[in-house]
DNA sequence: ACTCTTGTTCCCCTACAGCGAACGTGTTTC
DNA sequence: GAAACACGTTCGCTGTAGGGGAACAAGAGT
């Protein structure tokens, strides 16, 4: 039915569903014909999926175009709230952003990828909203590297096997040996550094949040390379960052 | 395959998928066996769905138990951000909560139901997070009634046909004629009132946000019945509420 | 060492997901 | 203003893959 060849054992209809969602997002809403053409499916098949989704709130038909529905928002809020580190880190991240005047982030790992769970920015601005809720490879940002550095070795290997080390900029670490060496340095130093490895002109430092001997996520401070590159600035930010992660760990300990 | 009898034309596998998500949420994470038993499906079927979901980030396997995945958070953030009223109303809602010291809400309608898109609370507190991202019937809260009052008559009828007028408390309006009369009053008065119709001891007032001649959502102020019941308080809150909706409408007009 | 319970894999079978065509409705075009 | 078009929706048919059951592996508890 679906075009999956040797996936192991997955449900093709589910994959079609996910593909429709993806298309709805990419096209910012679309009609049945457009979706069917884009996915190489029959109009009737797409229609049946959409009807099912609408019935459950996962899609809406607004003025003749289908859109991603707010049931996803409901499920998404639940998925985020499930992380107690989110509740423990919210205030510390806000404080960190206010103190430093830079952007501050909470990052967690799931299925070997990094997700920005929460963000705050000293001088307001909407740019935070564009990042929260997006995936990254763990190796391209400071928070992700901080997490990797404190994950069991075999899990790190599994993650690298599954997702590889694709480059985002010319500074991205793309070599396993190099990455492993850097993870050692991160463990010694206590925090990770990102020098334009994800986005040009953006530097960041990130530190892990640990609880019960396992990494639960990471906090990061990010800002313009020009400002963060100075050594004394890095030391100051690192100091404040580690204080913030301490706060989160305390919050986690006391629920 | 799925047990849907006379649904019209929906995809059974999709419904199974949604049912699994629902179960994962209700049980706060679960194993294959538990899910299969709860849904009356074979373990192998549930497993196949879960594998597909994990592959796409819609589920995670943490320590042997499956959970709702953060891909839902990604899609949910997108679904929320799609509403420009969200961006237009965020600050006004915060201001409204700060000014009044009560809880302030942004509510939108989708598929005939009300969704709390954003909330703010004067004196902090996490209670807001439990409400944001949840559905309500339109007739049980002030924001929903304000929306209903400004929807075309035929659409109101369709919504009532589809969702009915179930009671949440003994104060809920459950009669169509009564509701229609109240919608008239709301249009005259400019705002809607909720007197413990959704939750005992909680009163609220809500006003519509309109743009291009159509309702785009509603703001509401809610608080303890004891405080809000006084007539002078209602007048004061209504004044501030309507100022806030004006602000949102201005923000919408200027993008 | 034994049992019990779990997640996972394998394979068969038939229900249904996907298709194509037909239908209805609204919009554009000349 | 009617004809051509494009769209969403509905309707049966058909072959494939979704679901079931059993077997397997891997821990956990006794």
XYZ file of C-alpha atoms (C1' of nucleotides) in Angstrom:
570
model
C 0.000 0.000 0.000
C 2.628 2.496 1.011
C 5.890 2.548 -0.864
C 8.123 1.391 1.963
C 10.361 -1.363 0.732
C 12.509 -2.958 3.415
C 11.792 -0.876 6.494
C 11.778 -3.885 8.761
C 8.179 -3.806 9.885
C 6.386 -0.511 9.873
C 2.852 0.532 9.074
C 2.671 2.097 5.644
C -0.588 3.914 6.344
C 1.020 5.586 9.333
C 3.916 6.730 7.189
C 1.459 8.154 4.668
C -0.240 9.992 7.508
C 3.059 11.456 8.679
C 3.945 12.422 5.122
C 0.650 14.289 4.774
C 1.322 16.182 8.019
C 4.787 17.058 6.767
C 3.368 18.334 3.485
C 0.700 20.360 5.261
C 3.450 22.021 7.253
C 5.797 22.615 4.329
C 3.043 24.053 2.160
C 1.454 25.902 5.061
C -1.894 24.310 4.326
C -2.956 22.603 1.127
C -5.846 21.015 -0.765
C -6.460 17.354 -1.512
C -5.331 17.580 -5.135
C -2.132 19.402 -4.300
C -1.236 16.938 -1.565
C -2.032 13.907 -3.707
C 0.167 15.239 -6.502
C 2.983 16.090 -4.102
C 2.938 12.659 -2.504
C 2.199 10.579 -5.573
C -1.029 9.241 -4.107
C -4.618 9.081 -5.302
C -6.843 11.960 -4.296
C -9.260 9.541 -2.685
C -6.554 8.054 -0.470
C -5.379 11.443 0.746
C -8.959 12.456 1.315
C -9.632 9.433 3.491
C -6.596 10.172 5.653
C -7.566 13.815 5.971
C -11.097 12.947 6.990
C -9.756 10.642 9.691
C -7.417 13.349 10.927
C -10.124 16.008 10.967
C -12.411 13.700 12.927
C -9.755 13.467 15.620
C -8.694 17.111 15.541
C -5.302 16.458 13.965
C -6.318 18.504 10.920
C -8.740 21.327 10.142
C -10.415 22.473 7.000
C -10.385 26.261 7.024
C -11.951 27.860 3.922
C -11.384 24.808 1.778
C -7.735 24.247 2.678
C -6.514 21.649 5.094
C -4.167 22.607 7.911
C -2.368 20.949 10.799
C -4.860 20.799 13.667
C -4.588 21.894 17.275
C -4.841 18.338 18.567
C -1.126 18.339 17.798
C -0.781 21.302 20.111
C -2.568 19.346 22.818
C -0.325 16.315 22.366
C 2.746 18.534 22.054
C 2.090 20.351 25.306
C 1.691 16.995 26.969
C 4.955 15.690 25.476
C 6.808 18.747 26.740
C 5.211 18.777 30.178
C 6.197 15.145 30.615
C 9.796 16.312 31.006
C 10.163 17.404 34.610
C 13.376 19.123 33.568
C 11.173 21.561 31.638
C 9.442 22.705 34.803
C 12.705 22.683 36.726
C 14.584 24.699 34.092
C 12.035 27.318 33.026
C 12.841 29.933 35.658
C 16.613 29.350 35.645
C 16.649 29.779 31.852
C 14.697 33.022 32.120
C 17.097 34.253 34.783
C 20.119 33.230 32.747
C 18.848 35.173 29.747
C 18.048 38.211 31.841
C 21.436 38.209 33.594
C 23.535 37.727 30.482
C 21.402 39.599 27.964
C 21.934 36.688 25.574
C 19.638 33.885 24.463
C 19.313 30.958 26.874
C 18.054 27.496 26.016
C 16.885 24.234 27.486
C 17.769 21.261 25.298
C 16.843 17.613 25.744
C 17.764 14.493 23.818
C 15.211 12.143 22.311
C 15.837 9.297 19.884
C 19.398 10.543 19.458
C 18.500 14.070 18.460
C 18.434 17.374 20.324
C 15.201 19.305 20.783
C 14.956 22.891 21.973
C 12.337 22.561 24.701
C 12.415 26.127 25.954
C 14.131 29.413 25.192
C 14.389 32.892 26.588
C 15.978 36.079 25.404
C 17.267 38.953 27.499
C 16.048 41.750 25.279
C 12.735 40.156 24.251
C 12.237 39.503 20.532
C 10.402 36.705 18.773
C 13.447 34.890 17.372
C 13.198 32.419 20.247
C 9.864 31.090 19.013
C 11.346 30.025 15.709
C 13.819 27.712 17.451
C 11.757 26.176 20.236
C 10.239 22.942 18.990
C 12.899 22.194 16.393
C 15.331 19.291 16.148
C 19.097 19.463 15.839
C 21.822 16.887 15.566
C 23.445 16.568 18.957
C 26.940 17.344 17.653
C 26.166 20.741 16.126
C 25.314 22.669 19.268
C 26.839 23.204 22.668
C 23.927 21.739 24.601
C 23.875 18.625 22.455
C 27.606 18.113 22.849
C 27.286 18.537 26.589
C 24.646 15.805 26.587
C 26.723 13.500 24.374
C 29.681 13.946 26.703
C 27.727 12.481 29.584
C 25.915 9.670 27.798
C 27.218 6.054 28.057
C 29.774 5.274 25.340
C 27.697 2.582 23.668
C 24.736 4.925 23.412
C 26.926 7.602 21.834
C 28.053 5.052 19.255
C 24.477 4.013 18.497
C 23.491 7.625 18.037
C 26.405 8.386 15.725
C 25.631 5.255 13.713
C 22.000 6.252 13.383
C 22.372 9.934 12.612
C 25.980 10.464 11.466
C 27.841 13.745 11.740
C 26.513 15.955 8.952
C 27.984 19.459 8.660
C 25.909 22.584 9.176
C 28.786 25.007 8.635
C 32.473 24.578 7.838
C 33.147 24.569 11.596
C 30.934 21.596 12.400
C 32.802 18.643 13.892
C 32.360 15.895 11.316
C 35.005 13.414 12.436
C 34.251 10.814 15.080
C 37.754 10.836 16.554
C 37.743 14.593 16.784
C 34.319 14.528 18.402
C 35.375 11.940 20.959
C 38.410 14.054 21.863
C 36.174 17.073 22.263
C 33.770 15.156 24.473
C 36.740 14.374 26.741
C 37.590 18.065 26.951
C 33.962 18.880 27.733
C 33.941 16.439 30.634
C 37.140 18.010 32.028
C 36.101 21.601 31.489
C 32.512 21.123 32.657
C 30.924 22.828 29.691
C 30.824 22.605 25.885
C 31.594 25.307 23.347
C 30.054 25.882 19.939
C 31.901 28.245 17.612
C 29.655 28.827 14.609
C 29.228 25.077 14.228
C 25.475 25.290 13.708
C 24.836 28.827 12.473
C 27.336 31.321 11.083
C 28.169 34.080 13.509
C 26.549 32.365 16.493
C 28.665 31.065 19.330
C 27.353 29.259 22.382
C 28.334 27.402 25.510
C 26.334 24.587 27.020
C 26.414 22.554 30.208
C 24.683 19.318 31.174
C 21.938 18.894 33.730
C 22.379 15.664 35.621
C 20.075 13.815 37.961
C 20.402 10.372 39.531
C 23.718 9.969 37.720
C 22.211 10.415 34.221
C 22.040 13.414 31.879
C 18.576 14.802 31.688
C 19.315 17.647 29.286
C 21.451 20.750 28.964
C 21.292 24.504 29.267
C 23.009 26.746 26.769
C 23.747 30.431 26.296
C 24.058 31.643 22.705
C 24.785 34.960 21.077
C 26.703 36.875 18.447
C 30.184 35.455 17.892
C 31.691 38.914 18.191
C 30.510 39.271 21.765
C 31.049 35.719 22.992
C 34.478 35.146 21.453
C 36.345 37.235 24.022
C 37.944 34.986 26.620
C 36.849 36.922 29.678
C 33.276 36.917 28.406
C 33.350 33.146 28.016
C 34.584 32.684 31.572
C 31.862 34.946 32.908
C 29.127 33.222 30.900
C 30.394 29.791 31.900
C 30.237 30.807 35.539
C 26.623 31.956 35.208
C 25.700 28.952 33.060
C 27.005 26.475 35.616
C 25.179 28.285 38.385
C 22.000 27.961 36.353
C 22.462 24.218 35.755
C 23.084 23.832 39.484
C 19.762 25.544 40.117
C 18.002 23.184 37.749
C 19.580 20.169 39.428
C 18.425 21.423 42.796
C 14.921 21.948 41.433
C 14.946 18.411 40.047
C 16.112 16.982 43.355
C 13.299 18.727 45.218
C 10.729 17.845 42.507
C -8.550 -4.336 10.436
C -9.730 -1.564 12.668
C -13.097 -1.913 14.290
C -14.722 1.117 12.737
C -18.145 0.181 11.509
C -19.993 2.913 9.623
C -17.635 5.862 9.887
C -18.204 6.915 6.298
C -14.704 6.503 4.957
C -11.794 6.735 7.339
C -8.469 4.969 7.588
C -8.588 2.296 10.255
C -4.834 2.199 10.763
C -4.840 5.927 11.434
C -7.509 5.495 14.065
C -5.469 2.753 15.674
C -2.497 5.109 15.697
C -4.529 7.839 17.364
C -5.884 5.362 19.885
C -2.343 4.317 20.789
C -1.333 7.957 21.315
C -4.375 8.471 23.502
C -3.511 5.419 25.567
C 0.103 6.508 25.919
C -1.146 9.795 27.286
C -3.762 8.340 29.614
C -1.371 5.781 31.019
C 1.533 8.224 31.055
C 3.676 5.821 29.077
C 3.079 2.110 28.602
C 4.489 -1.127 27.234
C 3.404 -3.071 24.176
C 1.519 -5.725 26.121
C -0.348 -3.219 28.235
C -1.361 -1.177 25.176
C -2.428 -4.244 23.191
C -4.581 -5.428 26.073
C -6.083 -2.000 26.611
C -6.970 -1.600 22.943
C -7.939 -5.176 22.199
C -5.234 -5.554 19.550
C -2.480 -8.061 18.932
C 0.904 -7.221 20.435
C 2.491 -7.463 17.019
C 0.145 -4.866 15.567
C 0.763 -2.382 18.355
C 4.476 -3.013 18.076
C 4.477 -2.239 14.358
C 2.678 1.037 14.928
C 5.025 1.997 17.743
C 8.078 1.246 15.640
C 6.736 3.479 12.877
C 6.044 6.250 15.359
C 9.471 5.993 16.958
C 11.128 6.147 13.543
C 9.407 9.473 12.935
C 9.860 10.875 16.426
C 6.197 10.626 17.403
C 7.081 8.168 20.154
C 10.099 7.330 22.301
C 11.187 4.266 24.148
C 12.614 5.413 27.471
C 13.795 2.550 29.697
C 11.548 0.007 28.066
C 8.354 2.053 28.187
C 6.907 3.900 25.242
C 5.973 7.558 25.538
C 4.516 10.330 23.396
C 7.422 11.807 21.421
C 8.571 15.378 20.981
C 7.756 15.388 17.275
C 4.283 16.174 18.588
C 5.746 19.182 20.329
C 7.280 20.280 17.029
C 4.000 19.892 15.165
C 2.076 21.459 18.027
C 4.231 24.569 18.126
C 3.691 24.891 14.399
C -0.076 24.487 14.739
C -0.179 27.202 17.394
C 2.161 29.601 15.588
C -0.017 29.324 12.493
C -2.628 31.409 14.309
C -1.539 35.013 13.874
C -3.973 35.847 16.653
C -1.601 34.009 18.976
C 1.222 36.421 18.226
C -1.150 39.378 18.292
C -2.705 38.417 21.617
C 0.276 37.220 23.656
C 1.286 40.603 25.075
C -2.257 41.893 25.575
C -3.130 38.724 27.508
C -0.072 39.135 29.721
C -0.992 42.768 30.335
C -4.583 41.885 31.084
C -3.509 39.317 33.667
C -1.041 41.729 35.264
C -3.566 44.593 35.427
C -6.424 42.557 36.831
C -4.482 40.069 38.931
C -6.735 37.351 37.521
C -6.130 34.664 34.923
C -6.352 35.794 31.315
C -6.836 33.546 28.310
C -6.706 33.427 24.539
C -9.222 30.999 23.075
C -9.721 29.966 19.461
C -12.279 27.743 17.781
C -11.342 24.736 15.668
C -13.677 22.036 14.356
C -16.433 23.416 16.552
C -14.528 23.237 19.808
C -12.672 25.797 21.903
C -8.931 25.474 22.533
C -6.994 27.456 25.122
C -4.084 28.720 23.020
C -2.423 30.869 25.643
C -2.849 31.827 29.255
C -1.328 34.167 31.796
C -1.762 34.677 35.487
C -1.231 37.834 37.458
C 0.373 36.235 40.489
C 2.393 33.563 38.636
C 1.544 29.952 39.465
C 1.612 26.890 37.253
C -2.147 26.341 37.097
C -2.153 28.027 33.684
C -0.075 25.251 32.128
C -2.673 22.649 32.966
C -5.296 24.460 30.901
C -3.346 25.636 27.850
C -3.618 23.016 25.131
C -6.948 21.588 26.252
C -10.281 21.482 24.462
C -13.623 22.731 25.730
C -17.102 22.831 24.341
C -17.753 26.339 23.100
C -20.879 26.807 25.218
C -19.270 26.165 28.614
C -16.911 29.131 28.792
C -17.135 32.847 28.262
C -14.626 32.963 25.406
C -16.377 30.172 23.561
C -19.763 31.812 23.947
C -18.309 35.093 22.702
C -17.057 33.250 19.616
C -20.391 31.473 19.075
C -22.205 34.808 19.296
C -20.285 36.118 16.313
C -20.299 33.019 14.096
C -22.799 32.718 11.204
C -26.083 31.130 12.313
C -25.747 28.073 10.096
C -22.300 27.350 11.461
C -23.578 27.616 15.026
C -26.277 25.084 14.151
C -23.738 22.701 12.607
C -21.561 22.955 15.688
C -24.450 22.321 18.066
C -25.542 19.350 15.954
C -22.042 17.915 16.000
C -21.125 18.462 19.634
C -24.375 19.032 21.510
C -24.685 20.972 24.762
C -23.385 18.654 27.485
C -23.360 19.995 31.044
C -20.166 20.540 33.010
C -21.900 21.900 36.093
C -25.517 22.531 37.026
C -25.099 26.072 35.670
C -24.118 25.047 32.143
C -26.541 26.232 29.462
C -27.925 23.010 27.998
C -30.937 24.315 26.099
C -30.599 25.563 22.527
C -33.263 28.245 22.868
C -31.712 29.526 26.052
C -28.291 29.569 24.433
C -29.561 31.479 21.401
C -31.141 34.065 23.699
C -27.868 34.406 25.560
C -25.917 34.834 22.327
C -28.250 37.748 21.507
C -27.477 39.327 24.876
C -23.742 38.829 24.300
C -23.920 40.636 20.974
C -25.748 43.564 22.624
C -23.554 43.739 25.702
C -20.269 43.195 23.843
C -19.002 40.453 26.129
C -20.020 37.055 27.466
C -20.299 35.931 31.076
C -19.635 32.501 32.571
C -20.958 31.900 36.056
C -19.555 28.554 37.208
C -20.766 26.968 33.985
C -17.502 25.092 33.383
C -15.913 24.804 36.826
C -17.488 25.305 40.225
C -16.471 28.542 41.850
C -14.929 30.007 38.706
C -16.561 32.941 36.970
C -15.287 34.565 33.805
C -16.046 37.141 31.155
C -14.992 36.837 27.535
C -15.005 39.075 24.482
C -14.502 38.291 20.801
C -11.557 39.318 18.661
C -12.732 40.196 15.183
C -10.796 40.797 11.984
C -12.042 41.302 8.434
C -15.587 40.893 9.718
C -15.002 37.409 11.136
C -14.309 36.151 14.679
C -10.757 35.014 15.031
C -10.939 34.032 18.692
C -11.674 35.499 22.101
C -9.978 36.787 25.224
C -11.288 35.934 28.660
C -10.615 36.869 32.265
C -11.358 34.229 34.855
C -11.144 34.062 38.608
C -12.763 33.064 41.856
C -16.532 33.546 41.758
C -16.456 35.398 45.082
C -14.287 38.163 43.602
C -15.834 38.403 40.141
C -19.478 38.260 41.187
C -19.597 41.830 42.464
C -21.242 44.107 39.883
C -18.670 46.893 40.001
C -15.867 44.349 39.561
C -17.531 42.947 36.444
C -17.855 46.396 34.931
C -14.215 47.155 35.629
C -13.003 43.839 34.221
C -15.207 44.197 31.151
C -13.699 47.617 30.514
C -10.162 46.239 30.671
C -11.099 43.121 28.704
C -12.546 45.143 25.846
C -9.477 47.379 25.804
C -7.343 44.255 25.495
C -9.377 42.823 22.608
C -9.103 46.213 20.909
C -5.329 45.957 21.256
C -5.339 42.505 19.691
C -7.472 43.714 16.811
C -5.066 46.573 16.211
C -2.123 44.161 16.288
C -3.917 41.925 13.786
C -4.628 44.861 11.504
C -0.977 45.894 11.468
C 0.227 42.297 11.134
C 17.237 -23.831 37.642
C 12.679 -22.725 37.027
C 8.722 -19.986 35.816
C 6.526 -15.846 34.423
C 6.241 -11.773 31.779
C 7.980 -8.819 28.699
C 9.377 -7.054 23.843
C 10.308 -8.624 19.326
C 10.104 -11.428 15.045
C 7.974 -14.394 11.722
C 4.481 -15.919 8.649
C -0.053 -16.549 7.035
C -4.630 -14.688 5.621
C -8.143 -11.702 4.420
C -9.942 -7.128 5.382
C -9.212 -2.763 3.833
C -5.933 0.953 1.949
C -5.164 2.699 -2.285
C -6.720 3.406 -6.911
C -9.391 5.177 -10.817
C -13.437 6.836 -12.409
C -17.603 9.168 -11.739
C -20.098 12.853 -9.545
C -21.279 17.464 -7.899
C -20.151 22.208 -7.155
C -18.072 26.445 -7.652
C -14.978 29.354 -10.553
C -12.998 31.023 -14.640
C -13.061 32.088 -19.511
C -14.370 33.538 -23.959
C -24.353 32.742 -20.243
C -22.813 28.309 -21.301
C -18.874 25.742 -21.674
C -14.664 24.323 -19.960
C -12.136 23.719 -16.005
C -10.585 22.537 -11.304
C -11.770 21.240 -7.223
C -13.414 18.171 -3.201
C -15.994 14.210 -2.440
C -18.099 9.536 -3.169
C -18.220 4.906 -4.936
C -16.775 -0.015 -5.963
C -13.011 -3.032 -7.164
C -8.682 -5.319 -6.278
C -4.165 -6.810 -4.475
C -1.355 -5.826 -0.860
C -0.038 -5.042 3.566
C -2.249 -4.614 8.237
C -3.623 -7.509 11.830
C -3.471 -11.867 14.307
C -1.320 -15.698 16.485
C 2.437 -18.328 17.698
C 7.170 -18.788 18.395
C 11.320 -16.726 20.084
C 14.541 -14.094 23.071
C 15.671 -11.682 27.245
C 15.101 -10.319 31.781
C 12.970 -10.349 36.395
C 11.336 -12.606 40.156
C 11.091 -16.823 43.051
